[in-house]
Coordinates of N, CA and C and ligand atoms in Angstrom, one line a residue:
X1 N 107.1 89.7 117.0 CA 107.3 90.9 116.1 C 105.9 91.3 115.6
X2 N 105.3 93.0 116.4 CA 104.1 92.5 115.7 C 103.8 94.0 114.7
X3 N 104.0 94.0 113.6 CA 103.9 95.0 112.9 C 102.6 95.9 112.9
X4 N 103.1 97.3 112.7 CA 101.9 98.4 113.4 C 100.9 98.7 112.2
X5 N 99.6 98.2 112.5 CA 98.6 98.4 111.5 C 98.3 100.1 111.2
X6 N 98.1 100.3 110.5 CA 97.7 102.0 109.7 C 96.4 102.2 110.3
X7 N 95.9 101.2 110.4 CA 94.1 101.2 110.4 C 93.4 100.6 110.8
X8 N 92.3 101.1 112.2 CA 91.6 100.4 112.6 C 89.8 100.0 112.4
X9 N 89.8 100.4 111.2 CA 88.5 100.3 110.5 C 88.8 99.3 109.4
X10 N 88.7 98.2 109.3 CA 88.5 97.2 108.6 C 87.5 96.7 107.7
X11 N 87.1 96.4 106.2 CA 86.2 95.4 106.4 C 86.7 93.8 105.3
X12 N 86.2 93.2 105.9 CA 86.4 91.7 104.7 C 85.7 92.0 104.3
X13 N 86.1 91.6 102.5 CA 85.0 90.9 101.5 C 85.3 89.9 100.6
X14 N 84.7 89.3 100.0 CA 84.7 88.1 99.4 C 83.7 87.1 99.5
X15 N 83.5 86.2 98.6 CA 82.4 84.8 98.0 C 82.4 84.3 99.9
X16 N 81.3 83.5 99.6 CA 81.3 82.6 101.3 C 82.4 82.0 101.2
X17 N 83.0 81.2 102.1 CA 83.7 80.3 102.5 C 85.2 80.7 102.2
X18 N 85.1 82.2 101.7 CA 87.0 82.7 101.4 C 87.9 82.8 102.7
X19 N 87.0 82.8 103.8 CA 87.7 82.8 105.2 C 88.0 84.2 105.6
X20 N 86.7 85.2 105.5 CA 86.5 86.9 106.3 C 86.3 86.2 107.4
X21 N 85.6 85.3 108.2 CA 85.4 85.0 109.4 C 86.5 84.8 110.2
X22 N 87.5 83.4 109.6 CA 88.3 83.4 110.5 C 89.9 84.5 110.1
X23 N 89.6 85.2 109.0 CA 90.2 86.0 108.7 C 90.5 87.4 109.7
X24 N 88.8 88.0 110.0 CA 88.1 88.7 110.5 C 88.7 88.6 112.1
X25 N 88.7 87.2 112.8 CA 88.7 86.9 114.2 C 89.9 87.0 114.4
X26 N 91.1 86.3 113.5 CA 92.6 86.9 113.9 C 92.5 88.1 114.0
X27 N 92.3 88.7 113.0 CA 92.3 90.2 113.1 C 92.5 90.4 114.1
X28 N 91.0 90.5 114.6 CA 90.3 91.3 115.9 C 91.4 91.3 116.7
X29 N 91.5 90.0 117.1 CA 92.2 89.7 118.5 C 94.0 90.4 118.1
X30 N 94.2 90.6 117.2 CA 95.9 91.0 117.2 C 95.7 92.5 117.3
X31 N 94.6 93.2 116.4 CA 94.3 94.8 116.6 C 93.5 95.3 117.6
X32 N 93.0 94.0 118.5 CA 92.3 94.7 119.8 C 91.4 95.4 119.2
X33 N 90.0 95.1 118.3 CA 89.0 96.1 118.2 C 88.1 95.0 117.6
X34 N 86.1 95.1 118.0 CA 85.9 94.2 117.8 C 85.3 93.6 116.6
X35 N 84.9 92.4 115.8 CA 85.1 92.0 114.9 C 83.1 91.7 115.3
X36 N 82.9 92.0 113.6 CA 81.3 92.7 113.4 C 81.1 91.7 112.6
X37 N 80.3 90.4 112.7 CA 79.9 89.8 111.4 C 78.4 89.5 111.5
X38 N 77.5 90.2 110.8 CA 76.3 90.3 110.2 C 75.6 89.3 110.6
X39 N 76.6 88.1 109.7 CA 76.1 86.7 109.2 C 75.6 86.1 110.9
X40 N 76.8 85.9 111.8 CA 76.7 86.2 113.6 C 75.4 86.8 114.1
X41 N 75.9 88.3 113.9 CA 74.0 88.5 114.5 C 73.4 88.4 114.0
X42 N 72.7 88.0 113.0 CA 71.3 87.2 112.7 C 71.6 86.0 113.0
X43 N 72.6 85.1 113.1 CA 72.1 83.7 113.6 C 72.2 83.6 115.3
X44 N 72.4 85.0 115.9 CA 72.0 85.1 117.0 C 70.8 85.5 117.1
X45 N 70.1 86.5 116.3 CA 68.9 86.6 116.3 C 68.1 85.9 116.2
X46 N 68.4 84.5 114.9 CA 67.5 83.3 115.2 C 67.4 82.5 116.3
X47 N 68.9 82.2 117.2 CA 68.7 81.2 118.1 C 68.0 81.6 119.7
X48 N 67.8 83.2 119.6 CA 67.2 83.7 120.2 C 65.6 83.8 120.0
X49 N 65.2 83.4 118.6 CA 63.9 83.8 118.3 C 62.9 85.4 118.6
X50 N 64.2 86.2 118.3 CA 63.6 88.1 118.4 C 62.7 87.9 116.9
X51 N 62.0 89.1 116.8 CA 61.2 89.4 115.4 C 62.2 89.2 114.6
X52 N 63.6 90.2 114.5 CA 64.9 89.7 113.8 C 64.7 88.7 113.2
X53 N 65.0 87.9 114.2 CA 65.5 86.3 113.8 C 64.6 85.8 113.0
X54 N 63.0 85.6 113.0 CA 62.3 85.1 112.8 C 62.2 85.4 111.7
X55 N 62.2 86.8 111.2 CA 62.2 87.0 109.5 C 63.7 87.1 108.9
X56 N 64.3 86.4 109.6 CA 65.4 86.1 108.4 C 65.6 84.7 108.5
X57 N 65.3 83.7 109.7 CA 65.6 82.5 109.6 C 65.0 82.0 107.9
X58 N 64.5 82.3 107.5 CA 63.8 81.2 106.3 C 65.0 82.3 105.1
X59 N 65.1 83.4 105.4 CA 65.9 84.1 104.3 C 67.2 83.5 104.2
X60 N 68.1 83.5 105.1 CA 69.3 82.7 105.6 C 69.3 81.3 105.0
X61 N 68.4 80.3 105.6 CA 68.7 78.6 105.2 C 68.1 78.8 103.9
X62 N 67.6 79.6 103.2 CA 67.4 79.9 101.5 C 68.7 80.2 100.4
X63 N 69.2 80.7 101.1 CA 70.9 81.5 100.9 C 70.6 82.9 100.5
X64 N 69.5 83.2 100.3 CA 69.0 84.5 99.9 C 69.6 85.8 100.8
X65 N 69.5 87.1 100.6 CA 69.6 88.4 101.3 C 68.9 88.2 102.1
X66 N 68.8 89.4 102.8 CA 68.1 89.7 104.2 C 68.2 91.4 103.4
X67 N 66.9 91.8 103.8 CA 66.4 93.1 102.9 C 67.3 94.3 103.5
X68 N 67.8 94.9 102.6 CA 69.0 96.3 102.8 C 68.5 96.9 104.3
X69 N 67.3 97.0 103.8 CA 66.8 98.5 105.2 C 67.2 97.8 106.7
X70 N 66.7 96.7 106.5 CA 66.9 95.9 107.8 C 68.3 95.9 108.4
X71 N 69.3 95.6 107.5 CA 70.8 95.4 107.5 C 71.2 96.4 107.7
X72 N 71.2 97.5 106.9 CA 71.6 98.8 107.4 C 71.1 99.6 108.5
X73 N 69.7 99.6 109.0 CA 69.3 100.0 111.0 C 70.6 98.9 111.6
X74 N 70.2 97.6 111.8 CA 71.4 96.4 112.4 C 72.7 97.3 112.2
X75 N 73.4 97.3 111.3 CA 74.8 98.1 111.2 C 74.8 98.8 112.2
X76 N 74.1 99.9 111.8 CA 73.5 101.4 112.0 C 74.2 101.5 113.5
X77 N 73.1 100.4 114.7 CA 73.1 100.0 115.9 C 74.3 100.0 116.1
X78 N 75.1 99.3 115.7 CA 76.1 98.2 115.8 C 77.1 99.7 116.0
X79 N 77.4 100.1 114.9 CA 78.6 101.0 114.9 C 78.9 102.2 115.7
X80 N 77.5 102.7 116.1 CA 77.5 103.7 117.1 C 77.8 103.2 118.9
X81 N 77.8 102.2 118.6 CA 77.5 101.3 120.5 C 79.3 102.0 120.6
X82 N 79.5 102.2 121.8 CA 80.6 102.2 122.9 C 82.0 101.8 122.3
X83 N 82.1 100.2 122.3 CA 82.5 99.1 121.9 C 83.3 99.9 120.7
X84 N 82.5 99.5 119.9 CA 83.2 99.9 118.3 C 83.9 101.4 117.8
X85 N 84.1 102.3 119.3 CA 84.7 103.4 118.9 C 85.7 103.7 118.3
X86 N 86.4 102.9 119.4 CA 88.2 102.8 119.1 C 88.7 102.1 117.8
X87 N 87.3 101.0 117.0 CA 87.4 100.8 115.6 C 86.9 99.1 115.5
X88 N 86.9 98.6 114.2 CA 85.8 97.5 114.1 C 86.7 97.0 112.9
X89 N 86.1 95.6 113.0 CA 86.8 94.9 111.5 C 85.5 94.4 111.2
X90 N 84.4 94.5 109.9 CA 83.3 94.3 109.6 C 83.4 93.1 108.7
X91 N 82.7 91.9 108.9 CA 82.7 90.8 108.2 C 81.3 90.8 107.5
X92 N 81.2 90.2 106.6 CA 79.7 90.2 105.9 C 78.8 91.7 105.4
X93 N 78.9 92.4 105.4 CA 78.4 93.7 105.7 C 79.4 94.7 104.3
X94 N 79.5 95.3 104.0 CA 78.0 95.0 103.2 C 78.0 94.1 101.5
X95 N 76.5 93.6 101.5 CA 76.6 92.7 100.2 C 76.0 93.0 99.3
X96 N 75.4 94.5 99.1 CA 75.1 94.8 98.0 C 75.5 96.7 97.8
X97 N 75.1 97.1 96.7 CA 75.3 98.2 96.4 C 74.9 99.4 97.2
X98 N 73.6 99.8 97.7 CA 72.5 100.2 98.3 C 73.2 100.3 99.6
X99 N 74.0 98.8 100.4 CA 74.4 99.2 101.4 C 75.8 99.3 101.5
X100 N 76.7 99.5 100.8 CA 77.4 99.7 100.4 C 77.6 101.4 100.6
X101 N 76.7 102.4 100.1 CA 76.3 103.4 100.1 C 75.8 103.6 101.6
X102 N 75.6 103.2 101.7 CA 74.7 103.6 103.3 C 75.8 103.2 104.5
X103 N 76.4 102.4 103.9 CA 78.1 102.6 104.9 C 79.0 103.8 104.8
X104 N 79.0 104.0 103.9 CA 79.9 105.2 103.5 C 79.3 106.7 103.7
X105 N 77.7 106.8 104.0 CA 77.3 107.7 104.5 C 77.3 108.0 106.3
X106 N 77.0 106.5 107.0 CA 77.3 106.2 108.1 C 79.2 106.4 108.6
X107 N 79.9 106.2 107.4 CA 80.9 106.3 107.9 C 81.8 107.6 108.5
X108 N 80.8 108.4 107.3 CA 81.3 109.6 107.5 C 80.6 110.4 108.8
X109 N 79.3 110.2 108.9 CA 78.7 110.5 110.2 C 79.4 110.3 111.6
X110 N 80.0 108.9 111.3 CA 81.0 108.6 112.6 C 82.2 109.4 112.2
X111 N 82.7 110.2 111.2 CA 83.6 111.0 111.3 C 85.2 109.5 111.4
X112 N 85.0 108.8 110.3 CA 86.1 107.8 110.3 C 86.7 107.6 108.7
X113 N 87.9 108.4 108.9 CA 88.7 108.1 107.5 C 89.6 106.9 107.8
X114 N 89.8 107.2 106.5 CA 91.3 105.5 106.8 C 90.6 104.3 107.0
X115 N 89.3 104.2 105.8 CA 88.9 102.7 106.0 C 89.6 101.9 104.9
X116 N 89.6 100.8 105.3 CA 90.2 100.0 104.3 C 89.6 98.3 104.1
X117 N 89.1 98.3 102.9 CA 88.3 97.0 102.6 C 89.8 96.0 102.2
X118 N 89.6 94.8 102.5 CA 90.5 93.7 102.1 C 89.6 93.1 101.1
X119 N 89.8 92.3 100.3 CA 89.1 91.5 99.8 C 90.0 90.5 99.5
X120 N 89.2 89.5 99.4 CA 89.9 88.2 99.9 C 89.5 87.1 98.6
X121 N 90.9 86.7 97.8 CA 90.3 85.5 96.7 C 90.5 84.4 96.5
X122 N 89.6 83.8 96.0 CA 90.3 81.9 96.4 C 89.1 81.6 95.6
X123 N 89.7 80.5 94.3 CA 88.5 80.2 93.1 C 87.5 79.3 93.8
X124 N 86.5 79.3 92.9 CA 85.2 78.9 93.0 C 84.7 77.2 93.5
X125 N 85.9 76.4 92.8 CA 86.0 75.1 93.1 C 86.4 74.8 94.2
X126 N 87.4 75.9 94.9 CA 87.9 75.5 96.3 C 86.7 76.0 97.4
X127 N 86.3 76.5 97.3 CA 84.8 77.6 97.8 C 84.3 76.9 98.3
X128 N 83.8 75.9 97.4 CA 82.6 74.6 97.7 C 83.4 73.8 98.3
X129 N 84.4 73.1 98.0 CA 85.2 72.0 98.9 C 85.4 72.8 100.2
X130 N 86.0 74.3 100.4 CA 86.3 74.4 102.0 C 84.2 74.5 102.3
X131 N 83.3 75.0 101.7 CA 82.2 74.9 102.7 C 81.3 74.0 102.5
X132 N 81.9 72.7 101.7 CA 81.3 71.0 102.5 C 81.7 70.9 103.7
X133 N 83.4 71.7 103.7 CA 83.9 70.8 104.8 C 84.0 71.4 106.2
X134 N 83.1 72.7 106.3 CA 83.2 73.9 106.9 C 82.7 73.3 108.7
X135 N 82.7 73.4 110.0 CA 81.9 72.9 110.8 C 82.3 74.4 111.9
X136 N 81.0 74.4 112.3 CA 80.9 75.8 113.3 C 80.6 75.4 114.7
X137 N 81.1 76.0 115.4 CA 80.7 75.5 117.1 C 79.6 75.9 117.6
X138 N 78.5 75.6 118.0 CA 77.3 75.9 118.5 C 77.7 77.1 120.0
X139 N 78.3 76.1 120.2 CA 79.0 77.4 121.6 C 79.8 79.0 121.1
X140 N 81.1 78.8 120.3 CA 81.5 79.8 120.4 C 81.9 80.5 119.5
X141 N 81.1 79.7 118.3 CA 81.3 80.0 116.8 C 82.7 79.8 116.2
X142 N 83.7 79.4 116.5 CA 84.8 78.9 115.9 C 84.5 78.1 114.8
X143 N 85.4 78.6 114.0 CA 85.3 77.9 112.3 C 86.7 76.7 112.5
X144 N 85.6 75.4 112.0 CA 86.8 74.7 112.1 C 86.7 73.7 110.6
X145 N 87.5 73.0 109.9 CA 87.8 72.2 108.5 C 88.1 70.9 108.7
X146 N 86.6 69.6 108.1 CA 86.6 68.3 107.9 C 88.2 68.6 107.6
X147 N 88.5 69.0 106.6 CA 90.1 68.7 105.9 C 90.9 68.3 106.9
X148 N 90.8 69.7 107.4 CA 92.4 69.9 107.9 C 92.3 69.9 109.5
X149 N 91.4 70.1 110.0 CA 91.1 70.3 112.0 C 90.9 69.0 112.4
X150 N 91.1 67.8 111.9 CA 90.8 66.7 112.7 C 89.7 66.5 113.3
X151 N 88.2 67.1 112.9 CA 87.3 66.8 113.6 C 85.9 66.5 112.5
X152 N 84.8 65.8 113.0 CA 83.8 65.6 112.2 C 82.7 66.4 112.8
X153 N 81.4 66.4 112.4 CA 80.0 66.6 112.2 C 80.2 65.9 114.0
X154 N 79.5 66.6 114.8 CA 79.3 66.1 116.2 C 80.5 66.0 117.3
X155 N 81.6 66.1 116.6 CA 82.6 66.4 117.8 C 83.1 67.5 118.6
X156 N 83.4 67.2 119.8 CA 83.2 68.3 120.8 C 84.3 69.5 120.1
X157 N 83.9 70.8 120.3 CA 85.2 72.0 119.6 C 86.0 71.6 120.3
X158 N 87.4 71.5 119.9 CA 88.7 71.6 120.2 C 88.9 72.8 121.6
X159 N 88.5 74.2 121.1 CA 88.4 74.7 122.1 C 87.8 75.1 123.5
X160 N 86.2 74.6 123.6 CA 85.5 75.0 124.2 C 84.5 73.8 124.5
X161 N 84.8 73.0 123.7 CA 83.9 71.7 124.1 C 82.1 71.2 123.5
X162 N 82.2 72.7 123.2 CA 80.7 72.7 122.3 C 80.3 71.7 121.5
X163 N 79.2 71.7 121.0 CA 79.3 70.6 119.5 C 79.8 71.4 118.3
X164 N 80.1 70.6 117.5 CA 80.4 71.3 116.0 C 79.4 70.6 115.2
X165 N 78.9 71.7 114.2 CA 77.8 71.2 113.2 C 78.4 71.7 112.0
X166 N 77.5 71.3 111.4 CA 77.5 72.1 109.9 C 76.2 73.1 109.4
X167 N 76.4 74.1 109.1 CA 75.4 75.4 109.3 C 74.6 74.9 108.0
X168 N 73.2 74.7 108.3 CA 72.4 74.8 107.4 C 72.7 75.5 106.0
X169 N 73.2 76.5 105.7 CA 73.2 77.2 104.5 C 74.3 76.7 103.9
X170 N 75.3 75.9 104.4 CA 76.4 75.1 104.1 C 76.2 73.8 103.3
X171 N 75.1 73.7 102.8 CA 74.6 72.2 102.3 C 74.8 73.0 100.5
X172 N 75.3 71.8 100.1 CA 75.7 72.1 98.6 C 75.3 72.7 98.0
X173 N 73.2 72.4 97.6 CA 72.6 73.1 96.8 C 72.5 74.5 97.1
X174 N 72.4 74.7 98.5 CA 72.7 76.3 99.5 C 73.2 77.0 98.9
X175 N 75.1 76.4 98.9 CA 75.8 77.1 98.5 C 76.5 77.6 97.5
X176 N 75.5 76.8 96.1 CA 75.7 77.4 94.8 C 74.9 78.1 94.6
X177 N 73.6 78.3 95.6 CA 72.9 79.7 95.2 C 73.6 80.7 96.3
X178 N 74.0 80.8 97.0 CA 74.8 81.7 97.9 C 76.0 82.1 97.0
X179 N 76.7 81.4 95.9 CA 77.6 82.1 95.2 C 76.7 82.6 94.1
X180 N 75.9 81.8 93.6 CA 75.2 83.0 92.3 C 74.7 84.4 93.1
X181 N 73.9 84.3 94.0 CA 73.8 85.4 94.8 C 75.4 86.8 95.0
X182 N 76.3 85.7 95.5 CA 76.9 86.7 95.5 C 78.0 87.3 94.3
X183 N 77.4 86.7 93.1 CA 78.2 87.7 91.6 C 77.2 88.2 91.2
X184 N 75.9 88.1 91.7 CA 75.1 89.1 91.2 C 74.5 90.4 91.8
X185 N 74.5 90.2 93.4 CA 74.4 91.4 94.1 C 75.6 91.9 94.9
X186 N 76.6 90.9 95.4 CA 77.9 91.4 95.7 C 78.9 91.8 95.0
X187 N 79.3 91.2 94.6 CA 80.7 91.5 93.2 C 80.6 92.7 92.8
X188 N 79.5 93.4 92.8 CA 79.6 94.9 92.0 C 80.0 95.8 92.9
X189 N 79.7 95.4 94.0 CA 80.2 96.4 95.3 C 81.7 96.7 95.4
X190 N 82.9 95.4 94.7 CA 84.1 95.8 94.7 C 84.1 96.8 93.4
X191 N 83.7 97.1 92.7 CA 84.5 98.4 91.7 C 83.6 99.1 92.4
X192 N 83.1 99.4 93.3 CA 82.3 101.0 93.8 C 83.8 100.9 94.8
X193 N 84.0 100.0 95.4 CA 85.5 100.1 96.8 C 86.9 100.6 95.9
X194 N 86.9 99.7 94.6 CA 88.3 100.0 93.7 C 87.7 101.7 93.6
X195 N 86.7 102.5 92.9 CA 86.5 103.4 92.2 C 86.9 104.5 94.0
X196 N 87.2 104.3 94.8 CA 86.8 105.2 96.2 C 88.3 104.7 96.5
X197 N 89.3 103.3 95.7 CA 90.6 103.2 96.3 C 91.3 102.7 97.6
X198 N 89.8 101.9 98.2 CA 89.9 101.5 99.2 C 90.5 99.9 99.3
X199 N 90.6 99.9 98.3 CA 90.5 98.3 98.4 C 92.3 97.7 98.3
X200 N 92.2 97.0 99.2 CA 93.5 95.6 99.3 C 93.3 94.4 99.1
X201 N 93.8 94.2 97.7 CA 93.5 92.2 97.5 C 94.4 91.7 97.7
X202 N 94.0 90.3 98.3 CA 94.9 89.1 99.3 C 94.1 88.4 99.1
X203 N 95.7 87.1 98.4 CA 95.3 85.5 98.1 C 94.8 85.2 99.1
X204 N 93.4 84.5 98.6 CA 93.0 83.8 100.2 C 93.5 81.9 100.1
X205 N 94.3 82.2 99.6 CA 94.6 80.2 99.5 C 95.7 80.0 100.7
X206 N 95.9 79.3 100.9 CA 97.3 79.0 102.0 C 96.5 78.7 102.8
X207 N 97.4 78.6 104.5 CA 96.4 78.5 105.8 C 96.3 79.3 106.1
X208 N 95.5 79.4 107.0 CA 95.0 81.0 107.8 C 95.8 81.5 108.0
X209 N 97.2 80.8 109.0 CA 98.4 81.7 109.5 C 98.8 82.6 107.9
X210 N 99.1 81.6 107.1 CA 99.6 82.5 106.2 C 98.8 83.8 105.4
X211 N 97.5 83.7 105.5 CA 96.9 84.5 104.9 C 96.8 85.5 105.8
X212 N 96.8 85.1 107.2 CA 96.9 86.8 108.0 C 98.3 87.2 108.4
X213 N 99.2 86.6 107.5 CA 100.7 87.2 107.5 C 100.4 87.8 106.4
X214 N 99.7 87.6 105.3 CA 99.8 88.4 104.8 C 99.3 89.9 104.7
X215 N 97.8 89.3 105.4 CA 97.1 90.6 105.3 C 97.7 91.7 106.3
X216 N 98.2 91.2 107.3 CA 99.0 92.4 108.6 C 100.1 93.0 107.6
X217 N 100.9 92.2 106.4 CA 102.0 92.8 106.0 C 101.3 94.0 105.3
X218 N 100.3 93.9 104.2 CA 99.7 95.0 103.2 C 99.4 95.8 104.3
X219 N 98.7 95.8 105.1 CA 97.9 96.8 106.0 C 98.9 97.5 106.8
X220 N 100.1 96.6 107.0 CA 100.8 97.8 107.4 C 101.8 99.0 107.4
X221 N 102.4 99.8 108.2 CA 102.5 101.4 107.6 C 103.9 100.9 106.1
X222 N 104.2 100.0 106.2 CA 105.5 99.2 105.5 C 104.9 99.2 104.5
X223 N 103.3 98.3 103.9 CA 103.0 97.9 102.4 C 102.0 99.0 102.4
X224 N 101.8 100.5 103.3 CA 100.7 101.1 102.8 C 101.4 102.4 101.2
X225 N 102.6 102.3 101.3 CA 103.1 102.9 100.6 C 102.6 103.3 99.2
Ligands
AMP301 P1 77.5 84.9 106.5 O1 77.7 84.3 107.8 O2 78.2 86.2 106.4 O3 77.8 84.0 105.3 O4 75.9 85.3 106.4 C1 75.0 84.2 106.4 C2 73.7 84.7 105.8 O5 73.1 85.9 106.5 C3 73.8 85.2 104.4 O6 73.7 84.2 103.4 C4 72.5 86.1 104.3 O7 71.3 85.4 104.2 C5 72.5 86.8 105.7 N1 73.3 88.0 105.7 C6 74.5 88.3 106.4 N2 74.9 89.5 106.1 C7 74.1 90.1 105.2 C8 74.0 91.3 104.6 N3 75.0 92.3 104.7 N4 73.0 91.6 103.7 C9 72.0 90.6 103.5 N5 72.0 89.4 104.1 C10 73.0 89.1 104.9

């Protein structure tokens, strides 16, 4: 039974580790359109070693930004390509005010109404416990949980056989500057999304299944009421 989404312009927001990624990836794959996360291409741009990569690698394992102008040309790219016509679910993007603004100018350039931000919440204590326990696949990027996925630091992905690590920016002290970072340059960006009306908040606690039952129920033409 698969209920009909209103809208194929997407984006997550919320603190690291609220689960836009693997939030983001169901998505994709149930709305068929493809799933944009920032955070992804620059750590593709690192493992490639482009100029990219190279000036954000030290920005990244700092927990710091990666400077607007840069982020917003990358978008920029990103949204006009082929791919993303038919529509996009944006993860990471945008994390501060500035580009926030510069999406909403690009948006309208692509001539796309009916966007709709989710934002996604789940308190601060749990934040840190899901991204100790967080491990990423070197191969295919799958997000997987010490907790709850049965697997550790070095074991092959479940799906693809890759290694699983734990992402540099994932280390404790990281990611208590990655949350101060993000109440002081993110968080303001939701009352600019509330003040434009865009915005859908969804518990991010439960498991994934249930939080993207949730989010397909609000999004669709049923909860857009
Ligand atoms: P993520 O995978 O979304 O947690 O992103 C990982 C890191 O990439 C962030 O901590 C930032 O250093 C950088 N990054 C990703 N998206 C952005 C953005 N929109 N603006 C600035 N830096 C970003």
């Amino acid at each position: 039974m698969t209920e009909e989404l209103t809208t194929r312009h997407i984006l997550f927001f919320g603190p690291p580790g609220v689960g836009k990624g693997t939030q983001a990836k169901m998505l994709s794959a149930r709305v068929g359109v493809p799933h944009i996360s920032t955070g992804d291409i620059l750590r593709s741009a690192v493992a490639e070693g482009t100029p990219l990569g190279s000036r954000a690698k030290e920005i990244i394992d700092a927990g710091h930004l990666v400077p607007d102008d840069i982020m917003v040309e990358l978008v920029r790219d990103v949204l006009w390509k082929p791919e993303a016509k038919s529509g996009f679910i944006l993860d990471g993007f945008p994390r501060t005010l500035p580009q926030a603004k510069a999406l909403t100018a690009l948006l309208a350039d692509l001539h796309i109404n009916g966007f709709v931000v989710v934002e996604l919440d789940v308190d601060e204590e749990e934040l840190i416990r899901r991204l100790g326990n967080r491990l990423v696949c070197e191969n295919d990027g799958r997000i997987y949980s010490m907790e709850t996925g049965g697997v550790d630091g070095g074991s092959p992905c479940p799906d693809c056989g890759g290694r699983l690590v734990q992402r540099e920016d994932d280390r404790e002290e990281t990611v208590r500057k990655r949350l101060r970072v993000y109440h002081q340059a993110t968080a303001p960006v939701l009352e600019y999304y509330q003040s434009l009306g865009v915005l859908v908040r969804v518990d991010g606690r439960g498991t994934a299944e249930t939080v993207h039952g949730e989010i397909t129920r609000r999004l669709s033409g049923e909860a857009a009421r």
